[in-house]
PDB file of C-alpha atoms in Angstrom:
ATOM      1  CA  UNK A   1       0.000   0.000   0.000  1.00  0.00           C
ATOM      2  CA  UNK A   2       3.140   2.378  -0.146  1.00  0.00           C
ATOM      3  CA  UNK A   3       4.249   4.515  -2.896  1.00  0.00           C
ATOM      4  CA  UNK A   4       6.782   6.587  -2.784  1.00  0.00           C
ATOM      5  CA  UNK A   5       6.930   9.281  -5.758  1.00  0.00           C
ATOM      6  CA  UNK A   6       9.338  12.156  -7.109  1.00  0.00           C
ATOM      7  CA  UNK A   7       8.495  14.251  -9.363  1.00  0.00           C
ATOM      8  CA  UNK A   8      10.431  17.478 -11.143  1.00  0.00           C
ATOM      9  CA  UNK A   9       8.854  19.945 -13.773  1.00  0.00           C
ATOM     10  CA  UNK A  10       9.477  23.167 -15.858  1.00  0.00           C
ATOM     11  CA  UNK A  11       6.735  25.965 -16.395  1.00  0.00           C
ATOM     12  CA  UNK A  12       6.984  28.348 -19.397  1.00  0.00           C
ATOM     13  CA  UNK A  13       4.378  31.343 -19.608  1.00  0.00           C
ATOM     14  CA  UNK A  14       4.515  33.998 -22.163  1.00  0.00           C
ATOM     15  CA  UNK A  15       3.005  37.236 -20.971  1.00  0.00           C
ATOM     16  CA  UNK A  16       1.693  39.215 -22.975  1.00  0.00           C
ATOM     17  CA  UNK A  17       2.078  43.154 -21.869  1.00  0.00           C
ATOM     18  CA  UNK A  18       4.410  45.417 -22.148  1.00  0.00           C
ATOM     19  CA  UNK A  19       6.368  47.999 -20.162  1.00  0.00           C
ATOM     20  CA  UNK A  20       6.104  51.644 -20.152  1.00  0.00           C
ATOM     21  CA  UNK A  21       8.634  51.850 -22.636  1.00  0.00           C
ATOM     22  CA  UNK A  22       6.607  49.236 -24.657  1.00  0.00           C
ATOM     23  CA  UNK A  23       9.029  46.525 -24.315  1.00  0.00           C
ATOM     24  CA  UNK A  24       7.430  42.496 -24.236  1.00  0.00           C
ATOM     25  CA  UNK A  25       8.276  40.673 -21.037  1.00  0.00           C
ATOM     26  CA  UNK A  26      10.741  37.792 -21.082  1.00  0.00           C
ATOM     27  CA  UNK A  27       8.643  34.719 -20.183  1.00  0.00           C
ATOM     28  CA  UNK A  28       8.155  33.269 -16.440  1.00  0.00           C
ATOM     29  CA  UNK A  29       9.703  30.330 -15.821  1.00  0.00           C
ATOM     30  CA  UNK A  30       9.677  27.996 -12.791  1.00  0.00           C
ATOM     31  CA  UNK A  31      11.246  24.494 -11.505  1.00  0.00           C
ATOM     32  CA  UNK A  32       9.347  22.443  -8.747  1.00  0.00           C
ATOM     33  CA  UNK A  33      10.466  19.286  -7.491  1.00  0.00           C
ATOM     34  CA  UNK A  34       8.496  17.073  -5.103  1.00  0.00           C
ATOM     35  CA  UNK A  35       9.159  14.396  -3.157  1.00  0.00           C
ATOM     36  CA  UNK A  36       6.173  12.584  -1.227  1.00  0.00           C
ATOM     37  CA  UNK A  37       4.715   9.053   0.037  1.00  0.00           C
ATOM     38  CA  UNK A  38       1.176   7.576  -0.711  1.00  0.00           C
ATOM     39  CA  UNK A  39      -0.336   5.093   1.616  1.00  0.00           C
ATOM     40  CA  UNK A  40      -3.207   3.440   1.034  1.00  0.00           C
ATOM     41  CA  UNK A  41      -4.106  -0.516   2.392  1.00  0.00           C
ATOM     42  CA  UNK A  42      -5.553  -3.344   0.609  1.00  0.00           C
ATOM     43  CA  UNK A  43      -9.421  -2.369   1.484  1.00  0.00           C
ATOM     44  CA  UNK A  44      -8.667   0.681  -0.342  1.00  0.00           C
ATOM     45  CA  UNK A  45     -10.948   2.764   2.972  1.00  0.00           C
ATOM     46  CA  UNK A  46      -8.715   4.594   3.803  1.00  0.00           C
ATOM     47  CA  UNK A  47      -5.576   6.537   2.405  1.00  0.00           C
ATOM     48  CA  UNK A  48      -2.884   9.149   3.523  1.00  0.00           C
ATOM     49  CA  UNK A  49      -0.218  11.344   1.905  1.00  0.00           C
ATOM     50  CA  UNK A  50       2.599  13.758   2.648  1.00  0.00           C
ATOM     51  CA  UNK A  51       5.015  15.216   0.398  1.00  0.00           C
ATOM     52  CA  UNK A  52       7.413  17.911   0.353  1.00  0.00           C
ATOM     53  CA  UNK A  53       8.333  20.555  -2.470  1.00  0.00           C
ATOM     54  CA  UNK A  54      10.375  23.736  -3.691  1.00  0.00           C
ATOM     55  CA  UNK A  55       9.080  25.845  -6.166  1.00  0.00           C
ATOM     56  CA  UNK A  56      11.600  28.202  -8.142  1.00  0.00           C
ATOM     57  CA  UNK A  57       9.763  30.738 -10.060  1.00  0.00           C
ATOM     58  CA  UNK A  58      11.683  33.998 -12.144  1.00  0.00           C
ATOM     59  CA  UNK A  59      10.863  36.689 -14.215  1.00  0.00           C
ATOM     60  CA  UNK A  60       8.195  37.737 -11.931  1.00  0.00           C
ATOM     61  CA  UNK A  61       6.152  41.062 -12.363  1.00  0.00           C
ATOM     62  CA  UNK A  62       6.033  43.855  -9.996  1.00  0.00           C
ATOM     63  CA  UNK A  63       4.307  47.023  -9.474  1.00  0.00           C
ATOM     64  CA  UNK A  64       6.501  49.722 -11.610  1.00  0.00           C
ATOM     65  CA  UNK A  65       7.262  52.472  -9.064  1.00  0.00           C
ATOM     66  CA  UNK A  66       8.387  55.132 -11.574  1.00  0.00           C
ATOM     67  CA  UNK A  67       4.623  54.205 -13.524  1.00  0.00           C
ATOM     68  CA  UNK A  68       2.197  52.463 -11.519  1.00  0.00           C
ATOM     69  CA  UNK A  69       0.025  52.210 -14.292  1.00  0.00           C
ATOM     70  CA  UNK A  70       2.890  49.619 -15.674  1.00  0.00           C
ATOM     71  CA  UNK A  71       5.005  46.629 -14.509  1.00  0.00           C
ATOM     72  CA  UNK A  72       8.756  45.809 -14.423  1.00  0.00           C
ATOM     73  CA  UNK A  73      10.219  42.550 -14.302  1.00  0.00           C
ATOM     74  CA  UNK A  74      12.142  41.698 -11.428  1.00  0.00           C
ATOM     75  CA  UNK A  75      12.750  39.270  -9.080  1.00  0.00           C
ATOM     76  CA  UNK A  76      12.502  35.244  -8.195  1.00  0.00           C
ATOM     77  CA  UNK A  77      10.084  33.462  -6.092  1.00  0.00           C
ATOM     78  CA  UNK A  78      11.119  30.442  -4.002  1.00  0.00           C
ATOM     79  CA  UNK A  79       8.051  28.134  -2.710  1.00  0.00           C
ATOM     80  CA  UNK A  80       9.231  25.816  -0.158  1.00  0.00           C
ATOM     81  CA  UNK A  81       6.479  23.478   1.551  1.00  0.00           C
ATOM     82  CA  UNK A  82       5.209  20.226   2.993  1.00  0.00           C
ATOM     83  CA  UNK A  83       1.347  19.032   2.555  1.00  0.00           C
ATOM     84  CA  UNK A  84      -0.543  16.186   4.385  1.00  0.00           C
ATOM     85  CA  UNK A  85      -3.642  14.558   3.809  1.00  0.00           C
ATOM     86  CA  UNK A  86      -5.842  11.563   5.242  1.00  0.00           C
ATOM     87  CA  UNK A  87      -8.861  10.478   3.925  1.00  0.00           C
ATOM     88  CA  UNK A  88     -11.267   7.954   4.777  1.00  0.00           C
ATOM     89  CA  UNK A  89     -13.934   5.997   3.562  1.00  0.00           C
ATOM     90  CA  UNK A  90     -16.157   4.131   6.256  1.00  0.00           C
ATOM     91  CA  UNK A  91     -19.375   2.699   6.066  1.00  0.00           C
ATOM     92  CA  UNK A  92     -21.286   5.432   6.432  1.00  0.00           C
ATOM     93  CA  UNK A  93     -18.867   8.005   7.210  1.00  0.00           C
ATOM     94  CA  UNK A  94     -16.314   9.942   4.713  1.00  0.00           C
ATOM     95  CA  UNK A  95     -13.729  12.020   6.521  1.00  0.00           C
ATOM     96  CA  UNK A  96     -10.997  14.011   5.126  1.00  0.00           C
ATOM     97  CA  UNK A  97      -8.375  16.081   6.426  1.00  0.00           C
ATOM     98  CA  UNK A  98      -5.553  18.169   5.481  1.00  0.00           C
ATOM     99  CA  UNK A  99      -2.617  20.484   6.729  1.00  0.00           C
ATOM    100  CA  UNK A 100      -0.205  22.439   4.702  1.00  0.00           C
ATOM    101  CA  UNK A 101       3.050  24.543   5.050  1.00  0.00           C
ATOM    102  CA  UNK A 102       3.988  27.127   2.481  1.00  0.00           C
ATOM    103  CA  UNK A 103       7.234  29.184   3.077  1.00  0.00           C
ATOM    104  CA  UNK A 104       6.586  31.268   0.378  1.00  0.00           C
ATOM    105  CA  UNK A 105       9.358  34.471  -0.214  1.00  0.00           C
ATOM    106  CA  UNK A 106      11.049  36.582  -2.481  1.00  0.00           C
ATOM    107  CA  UNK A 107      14.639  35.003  -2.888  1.00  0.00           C
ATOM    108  CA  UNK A 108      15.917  37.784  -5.703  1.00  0.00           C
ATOM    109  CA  UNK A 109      15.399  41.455  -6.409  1.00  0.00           C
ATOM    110  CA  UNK A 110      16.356  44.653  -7.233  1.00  0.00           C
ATOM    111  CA  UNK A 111      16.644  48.552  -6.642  1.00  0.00           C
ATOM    112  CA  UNK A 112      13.124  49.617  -4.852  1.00  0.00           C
ATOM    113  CA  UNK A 113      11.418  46.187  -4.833  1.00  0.00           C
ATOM    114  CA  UNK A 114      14.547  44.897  -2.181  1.00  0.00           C
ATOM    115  CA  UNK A 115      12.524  45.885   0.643  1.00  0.00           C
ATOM    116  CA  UNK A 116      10.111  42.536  -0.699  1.00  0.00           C
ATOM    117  CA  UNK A 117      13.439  40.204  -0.576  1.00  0.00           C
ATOM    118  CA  UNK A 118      13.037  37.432   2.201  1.00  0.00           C
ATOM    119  CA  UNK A 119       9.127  38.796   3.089  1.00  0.00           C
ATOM    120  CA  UNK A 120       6.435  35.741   2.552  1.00  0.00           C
ATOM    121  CA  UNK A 121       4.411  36.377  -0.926  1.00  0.00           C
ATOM    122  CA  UNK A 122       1.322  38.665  -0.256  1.00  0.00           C
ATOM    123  CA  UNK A 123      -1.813  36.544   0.567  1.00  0.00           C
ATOM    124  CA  UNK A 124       0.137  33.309   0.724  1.00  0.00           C
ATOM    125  CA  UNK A 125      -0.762  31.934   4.527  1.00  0.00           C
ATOM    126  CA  UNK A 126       2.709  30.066   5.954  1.00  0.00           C
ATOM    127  CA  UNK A 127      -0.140  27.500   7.503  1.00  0.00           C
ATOM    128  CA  UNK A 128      -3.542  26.321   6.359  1.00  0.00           C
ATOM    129  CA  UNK A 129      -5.814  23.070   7.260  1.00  0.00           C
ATOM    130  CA  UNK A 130      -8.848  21.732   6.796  1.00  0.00           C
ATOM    131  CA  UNK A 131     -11.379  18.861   8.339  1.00  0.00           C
ATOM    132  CA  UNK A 132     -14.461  17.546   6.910  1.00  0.00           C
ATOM    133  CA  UNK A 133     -16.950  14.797   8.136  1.00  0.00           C
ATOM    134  CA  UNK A 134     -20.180  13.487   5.765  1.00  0.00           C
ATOM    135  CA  UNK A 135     -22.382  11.143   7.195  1.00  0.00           C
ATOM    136  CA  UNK A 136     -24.748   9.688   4.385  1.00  0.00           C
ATOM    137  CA  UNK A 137     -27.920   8.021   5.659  1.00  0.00           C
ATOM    138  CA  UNK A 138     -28.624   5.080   3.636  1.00  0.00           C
ATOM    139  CA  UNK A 139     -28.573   2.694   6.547  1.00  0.00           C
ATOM    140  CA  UNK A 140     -30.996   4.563   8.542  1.00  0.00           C
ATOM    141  CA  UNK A 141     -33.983   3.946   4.664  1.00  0.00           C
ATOM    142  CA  UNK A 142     -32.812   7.215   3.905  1.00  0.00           C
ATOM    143  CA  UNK A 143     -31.349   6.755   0.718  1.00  0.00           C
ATOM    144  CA  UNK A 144     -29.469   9.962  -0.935  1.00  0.00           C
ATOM    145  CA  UNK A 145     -29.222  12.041   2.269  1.00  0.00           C
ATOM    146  CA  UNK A 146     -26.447  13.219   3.639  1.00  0.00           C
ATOM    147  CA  UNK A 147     -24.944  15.655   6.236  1.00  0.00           C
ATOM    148  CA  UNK A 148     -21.792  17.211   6.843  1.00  0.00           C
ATOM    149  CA  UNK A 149     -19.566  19.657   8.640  1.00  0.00           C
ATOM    150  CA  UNK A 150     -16.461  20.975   8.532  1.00  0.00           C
ATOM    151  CA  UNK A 151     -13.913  23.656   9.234  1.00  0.00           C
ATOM    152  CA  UNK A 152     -10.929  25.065   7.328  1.00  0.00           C
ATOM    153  CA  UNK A 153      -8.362  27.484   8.463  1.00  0.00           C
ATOM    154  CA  UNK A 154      -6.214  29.839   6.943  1.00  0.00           C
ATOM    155  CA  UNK A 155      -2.908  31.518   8.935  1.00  0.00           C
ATOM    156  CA  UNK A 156      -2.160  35.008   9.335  1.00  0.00           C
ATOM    157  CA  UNK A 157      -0.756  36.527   6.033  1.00  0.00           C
ATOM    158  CA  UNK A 158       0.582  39.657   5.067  1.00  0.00           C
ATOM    159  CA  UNK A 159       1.201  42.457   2.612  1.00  0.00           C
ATOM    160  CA  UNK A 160       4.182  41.417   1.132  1.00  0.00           C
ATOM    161  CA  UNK A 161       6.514  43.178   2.947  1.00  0.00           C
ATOM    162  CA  UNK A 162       5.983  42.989   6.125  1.00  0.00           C
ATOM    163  CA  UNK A 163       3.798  45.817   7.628  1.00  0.00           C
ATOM    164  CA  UNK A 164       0.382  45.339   7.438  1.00  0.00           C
ATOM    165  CA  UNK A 165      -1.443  41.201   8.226  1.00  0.00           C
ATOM    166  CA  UNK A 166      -4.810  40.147   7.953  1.00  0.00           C
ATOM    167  CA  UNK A 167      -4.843  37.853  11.323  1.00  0.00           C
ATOM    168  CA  UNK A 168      -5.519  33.935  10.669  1.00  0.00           C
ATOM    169  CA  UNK A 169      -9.331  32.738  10.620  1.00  0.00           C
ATOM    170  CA  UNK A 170     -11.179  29.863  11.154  1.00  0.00           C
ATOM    171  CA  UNK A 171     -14.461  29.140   9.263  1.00  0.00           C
ATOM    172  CA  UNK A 172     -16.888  26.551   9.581  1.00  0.00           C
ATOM    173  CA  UNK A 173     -19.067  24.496   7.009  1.00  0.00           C
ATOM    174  CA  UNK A 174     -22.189  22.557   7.241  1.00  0.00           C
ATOM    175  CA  UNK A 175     -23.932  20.899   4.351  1.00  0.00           C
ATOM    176  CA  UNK A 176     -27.350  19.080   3.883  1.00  0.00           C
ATOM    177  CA  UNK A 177     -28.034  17.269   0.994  1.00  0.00           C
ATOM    178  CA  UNK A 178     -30.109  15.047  -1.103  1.00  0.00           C
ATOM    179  CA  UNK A 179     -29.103  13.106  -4.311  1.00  0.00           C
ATOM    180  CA  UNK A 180     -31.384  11.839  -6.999  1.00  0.00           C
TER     181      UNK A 180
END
């Protein structure tokens, strides 16, 4: 029921825009490589995962500060992160849960945008998770209704570079349901 995986890819995107001086953009590019585990026993019920990854993204745009009306391209992203997951599949129950880590910061930059260098990405939470539990009531002559709850939560991220947050929160989830 174990399988270990790693995985490495290359991203290419074009972007189409200009500068203020009408230039085209070089195109981003990024590297990721993961490494991670899959578990999952004979009954096939109930399965778990964690992997970790880095991210390597350059050529990223930024606010120009001469023109904000415009962007320059500046700058290189590292993404560094772990992720778990569990998931099962009981009689009458489905659960899931997950938890991630995302170390998210600007690695490279230059002239005004240096103040951004080793600050986590804007709106990138360094921790996030989430629970959910379904109950389906098929046992009970109820056939096609279901019930669930659940909560996710999202850390405390910021602005980029350091000054301003938007404090973590925690939000629930509740479903009813009928399929036919």
């Amino acid at each position: 029921g174990w399988s270990p995986y790693v995985s490495y890819a290359e991203s290419f995107e074009t972007i189409n825009d200009t500068n203020a001086a009408g230039e085209l953009f070089k195109p981003k590019r990024g590297k990721q490589v993961e490494t991670g585990v899959k578990w999952q026993p004979g009954d096939r019920r109930i399965s778990a995962s964690a992997s970790i990854y880095r991210l390597v993204e350059k050529n990223r745009l930024a606010t120009d500060p001469d023109n904000p009306d415009f962007s320059i391209q500046r700058g290189e992203v590292t993404v560094k992160g772990a992720e778990l997951e569990m998931a099962a599949d009981l009689r009458d129950w489905n659960l899931s849960a997950q938890y991630s880590f995302t170390d998210a910061k600007v690695t490279k930059t230059t002239g005004p945008d240096i103040r951004y260098k080793g600050e986590q990405l804007q709106s990138e939470p360094r921790h996030s998770a989430a629970v959910w539990a379904l109950h389906n009531f098929n046992h009970m002559g109820l056939a096609g209704f279901r019930a669930g709850v659940g909560a996710r939560y999202a850390g405390r991220n910021w602005d980029g570079i350091g000054e301003v947050s938007v404090p973590s929160v925690t939000l629930f989830d509740a479903l009813l349901g009928y399929d036919i």
